[in-house]
């Protein structure tokens, strides 16, 4: 037997017991005739004591132990005279009588402690060592718990977990596919699934009724801050449901996870249409931990000779509570913020509502205090508040104002990681028009059904058609999204044609789906949650990387195993692939 106990469980109640522990040497220090060693495993840290007087030879061996050596010790649990309140085992120590070195170790490239000296790159290269650190491991434990509780909840609701294939056919809609050459079918390629979308819909045609899968998905996108080329979804589909059924069931899942894992009782989730979300927050994933909703003041600004406002389609304001005392420098910082190329505003206009009731603005030349007062009133501003105003084309300006709102929210400390505000955003537009390519794209995906009452608009005004699609948003992050699907092969055909597919292209790529729809497809719909994001919100992490055991870096590389990498000429020959000159 390697151990009787783990390194995190012994307490005063175990006093005088003889125990065997196994683990890694975290730290050792010599103190007079004694050697103290912290032994660590997944469960915690326990202090070992070697006493020169009792056993000089044992002490010599202990002195030779290096950091991260794997050892086994036998000893007696004793009360510590110098207790450590910071760790659960801090009241006891083990008086060691036997020591076995199970495996010596090279000195690790960084210290494996909470405050590590290892930089990001080094820790990623030696990720297996980084995973020994308690905080990183805690993220993995949380992830396990969330996946486990998800399975429990869904299984209790009659969902079946079904595995769908990883080698599938490529479909050009959506993000770029990762493709895999087929040796047995030369010149042909599989694709890795961007999601099991088609398979889960086919499972509904098969009568599975309720499906889920915790599943890897792959998207070959240019990496942005919080994206990984492979990520995990909690993917779900249900038959004979309307949008309301899905919202209820998955609001239930979210509440269940918050309750069982964080002990938090969430109130019912507010619901916001896409149009309202854009109007009030300039975002389809608003952070509702704080208010600061937009107010439109275009009508109040007209006719005073201020061309910038007069020529703008939209003039919108947010009220920064208590910020009238902002210095020139602070306002300049916000102005620089909105003028950054990523945000792209031309400038920022402000109205200060000073605590003494006086009103000053950056547009005093055009507007008298009485004019400004009307703006303040509409924004429900109180003395001491600061009104921040952007103007321009409607959608663009709303997006800029949304960024400003988040920035001001952050500066005011309104985005507390321990507060969780969930909401549903629904009634998304079905289609999105690409000005450059002059064609429509599916906002969600081509299988999303239009709202029945909007179907007549499909020909006349496709851009105005709303979808039976919904997103779940937590603290400004889109954690999941889904839709009620089209289940009629004619409507599906029509959708493909609106998206610019010829009949032949649609048939070649999705023929099997449209044909399946002719064999008794039930009404159905579903949703997928991004597990990585969900876990990172629970853990209060800034990046999803920290809750993935072996993540890729920002250039999509696994720096530990150095992937992607070139393959041998034999492998290329077997696949009949020729590598072209590298593009720079
Ligand atoms: N397959 C969709 C996605 O990955 C989710 C869904 O519609 O269920 O976003």
mmCIF file of N, CA and C in Angstrom, residues 511-556:
data_model
loop_
_atom_site.group_PDB
_atom_site.id
_atom_site.type_symbol
_atom_site.label_atom_id
_atom_site.label_comp_id
_atom_site.label_asym_id
_atom_site.label_seq_id
_atom_site.Cartn_x
_atom_site.Cartn_y
_atom_site.Cartn_z
ATOM 1 N N UNK A 511 -28.050 17.860 -48.489
ATOM 2 C CA UNK A 511 -29.096 17.008 -49.041
ATOM 3 C C UNK A 511 -29.605 16.023 -48.001
ATOM 4 N N UNK A 512 -28.682 15.465 -47.232
ATOM 5 C CA UNK A 512 -29.083 14.443 -46.252
ATOM 6 C C UNK A 512 -30.025 15.024 -45.208
ATOM 7 N N UNK A 513 -29.810 16.303 -44.863
ATOM 8 C CA UNK A 513 -30.667 16.919 -43.849
ATOM 9 C C UNK A 513 -32.066 17.158 -44.429
ATOM 10 N N UNK A 514 -32.091 17.718 -45.647
ATOM 11 C CA UNK A 514 -33.404 18.014 -46.228
ATOM 12 C C UNK A 514 -34.155 16.724 -46.528
ATOM 13 N N UNK A 515 -33.384 15.699 -46.879
ATOM 14 C CA UNK A 515 -34.044 14.424 -47.118
ATOM 15 C C UNK A 515 -34.568 13.850 -45.791
ATOM 16 N N UNK A 516 -33.776 13.990 -44.720
ATOM 17 C CA UNK A 516 -34.238 13.517 -43.405
ATOM 18 C C UNK A 516 -35.529 14.222 -42.995
ATOM 19 N N UNK A 517 -35.615 15.503 -43.330
ATOM 20 C CA UNK A 517 -36.808 16.274 -42.962
ATOM 21 C C UNK A 517 -38.066 15.757 -43.671
ATOM 22 N N UNK A 518 -37.855 14.932 -44.717
ATOM 23 C CA UNK A 518 -39.029 14.391 -45.420
ATOM 24 C C UNK A 518 -39.514 13.074 -44.819
ATOM 25 N N UNK A 519 -38.742 12.586 -43.802
ATOM 26 C CA UNK A 519 -39.129 11.304 -43.196
ATOM 27 C C UNK A 519 -39.679 11.478 -41.786
ATOM 28 N N UNK A 520 -40.404 12.554 -41.564
ATOM 29 C CA UNK A 520 -41.020 12.706 -40.249
ATOM 30 C C UNK A 520 -40.123 13.395 -39.251
ATOM 31 N N UNK A 521 -39.822 14.675 -39.506
ATOM 32 C CA UNK A 521 -39.000 15.431 -38.549
ATOM 33 C C UNK A 521 -39.914 16.119 -37.542
ATOM 34 N N UNK A 522 -39.674 15.924 -36.247
ATOM 35 C CA UNK A 522 -40.509 16.598 -35.245
ATOM 36 C C UNK A 522 -40.082 18.066 -35.118
ATOM 37 N N UNK A 523 -40.965 18.926 -34.656
ATOM 38 C CA UNK A 523 -40.511 20.278 -34.301
ATOM 39 C C UNK A 523 -39.430 20.143 -33.231
ATOM 40 N N UNK A 524 -38.367 20.896 -33.346
ATOM 41 C CA UNK A 524 -37.282 20.742 -32.368
ATOM 42 C C UNK A 524 -36.472 22.015 -32.238
ATOM 43 N N UNK A 525 -35.667 22.043 -31.197
ATOM 44 C CA UNK A 525 -34.816 23.205 -30.951
ATOM 45 C C UNK A 525 -33.766 22.841 -29.929
ATOM 46 N N UNK A 526 -32.797 23.709 -29.740
ATOM 47 C CA UNK A 526 -31.740 23.366 -28.797
ATOM 48 C C UNK A 526 -30.904 24.558 -28.411
ATOM 49 N N UNK A 527 -29.797 24.233 -27.791
ATOM 50 C CA UNK A 527 -28.912 25.272 -27.259
ATOM 51 C C UNK A 527 -27.553 24.647 -27.027
ATOM 52 N N UNK A 528 -26.517 25.459 -27.023
ATOM 53 C CA UNK A 528 -25.201 24.973 -26.617
ATOM 54 C C UNK A 528 -24.566 26.008 -25.699
ATOM 55 N N UNK A 529 -24.015 25.526 -24.606
ATOM 56 C CA UNK A 529 -23.273 26.391 -23.677
ATOM 57 C C UNK A 529 -21.782 26.192 -23.930
ATOM 58 N N UNK A 530 -21.022 27.259 -23.847
ATOM 59 C CA UNK A 530 -19.560 27.128 -23.910
ATOM 60 C C UNK A 530 -19.067 26.760 -22.518
ATOM 61 N N UNK A 531 -18.638 25.505 -22.364
ATOM 62 C CA UNK A 531 -18.246 25.056 -21.012
ATOM 63 C C UNK A 531 -17.039 25.839 -20.495
ATOM 64 N N UNK A 532 -16.082 26.096 -21.374
ATOM 65 C CA UNK A 532 -14.868 26.788 -20.921
ATOM 66 C C UNK A 532 -15.203 28.170 -20.341
ATOM 67 N N UNK A 533 -16.067 28.880 -21.062
ATOM 68 C CA UNK A 533 -16.449 30.216 -20.585
ATOM 69 C C UNK A 533 -17.250 30.138 -19.304
ATOM 70 N N UNK A 534 -18.134 29.154 -19.271
ATOM 71 C CA UNK A 534 -18.988 28.973 -18.101
ATOM 72 C C UNK A 534 -18.111 28.740 -16.864
ATOM 73 N N UNK A 535 -17.122 27.852 -17.016
ATOM 74 C CA UNK A 535 -16.234 27.554 -15.884
ATOM 75 C C UNK A 535 -15.434 28.795 -15.510
ATOM 76 N N UNK A 536 -14.959 29.531 -16.524
ATOM 77 C CA UNK A 536 -14.112 30.677 -16.189
ATOM 78 C C UNK A 536 -14.920 31.759 -15.456
ATOM 79 N N UNK A 537 -16.209 31.861 -15.765
ATOM 80 C CA UNK A 537 -17.038 32.824 -15.012
ATOM 81 C C UNK A 537 -17.198 32.350 -13.565
ATOM 82 N N UNK A 538 -17.453 31.057 -13.388
ATOM 83 C CA UNK A 538 -17.583 30.517 -12.027
ATOM 84 C C UNK A 538 -16.289 30.730 -11.238
ATOM 85 N N UNK A 539 -15.155 30.596 -11.929
ATOM 86 C CA UNK A 539 -13.870 30.683 -11.231
ATOM 87 C C UNK A 539 -13.387 32.126 -11.121
ATOM 88 N N UNK A 540 -14.098 33.070 -11.760
ATOM 89 C CA UNK A 540 -13.647 34.469 -11.736
ATOM 90 C C UNK A 540 -12.371 34.682 -12.528
ATOM 91 N N UNK A 541 -12.172 33.889 -13.581
ATOM 92 C CA UNK A 541 -10.946 34.002 -14.376
ATOM 93 C C UNK A 541 -11.128 35.007 -15.506
ATOM 94 N N UNK A 542 -10.019 35.605 -15.923
ATOM 95 C CA UNK A 542 -10.099 36.532 -17.049
ATOM 96 C C UNK A 542 -10.017 35.805 -18.375
ATOM 97 N N UNK A 543 -9.457 34.602 -18.354
ATOM 98 C CA UNK A 543 -9.265 33.897 -19.615
ATOM 99 C C UNK A 543 -9.753 32.456 -19.497
ATOM 100 N N UNK A 544 -10.275 31.920 -20.618
ATOM 101 C CA UNK A 544 -10.724 30.522 -20.577
ATOM 102 C C UNK A 544 -9.528 29.572 -20.522
ATOM 103 N N UNK A 545 -8.357 30.081 -20.889
ATOM 104 C CA UNK A 545 -7.168 29.230 -20.906
ATOM 105 C C UNK A 545 -6.921 28.541 -19.562
ATOM 106 N N UNK A 546 -7.203 29.310 -18.489
ATOM 107 C CA UNK A 546 -6.860 28.801 -17.168
ATOM 108 C C UNK A 546 -7.773 27.680 -16.690
ATOM 109 N N UNK A 547 -8.852 27.426 -17.410
ATOM 110 C CA UNK A 547 -9.677 26.289 -16.968
ATOM 111 C C UNK A 547 -9.621 25.156 -17.996
ATOM 112 N N UNK A 548 -8.605 25.187 -18.848
ATOM 113 C CA UNK A 548 -8.381 24.105 -19.808
ATOM 114 C C UNK A 548 -7.060 23.447 -19.420
ATOM 115 N N UNK A 549 -7.062 22.123 -19.316
ATOM 116 C CA UNK A 549 -5.864 21.447 -18.803
ATOM 117 C C UNK A 549 -4.662 21.723 -19.700
ATOM 118 N N UNK A 550 -4.826 21.557 -20.999
ATOM 119 C CA UNK A 550 -3.701 21.749 -21.912
ATOM 120 C C UNK A 550 -4.114 22.692 -23.039
ATOM 121 N N UNK A 551 -4.130 24.000 -22.746
ATOM 122 C CA UNK A 551 -4.629 24.958 -23.753
ATOM 123 C C UNK A 551 -3.593 25.280 -24.816
ATOM 124 N N UNK A 552 -4.054 25.892 -25.890
ATOM 125 C CA UNK A 552 -3.160 26.421 -26.916
ATOM 126 C C UNK A 552 -2.818 27.870 -26.550
ATOM 127 N N UNK A 553 -1.702 28.350 -27.090
ATOM 128 C CA UNK A 553 -1.369 29.752 -26.824
ATOM 129 C C UNK A 553 -2.072 30.650 -27.832
ATOM 130 N N UNK A 554 -1.719 31.937 -27.812
ATOM 131 C CA UNK A 554 -2.448 32.898 -28.649
ATOM 132 C C UNK A 554 -2.247 32.705 -30.144
ATOM 133 N N UNK A 555 -1.206 31.947 -30.524
ATOM 134 C CA UNK A 555 -1.065 31.664 -31.955
ATOM 135 C C UNK A 555 -1.562 30.268 -32.264
ATOM 136 N N UNK A 556 -2.368 29.706 -31.387
ATOM 137 C CA UNK A 556 -2.954 28.394 -31.653
ATOM 138 C C UNK A 556 -1.947 27.258 -31.513
#
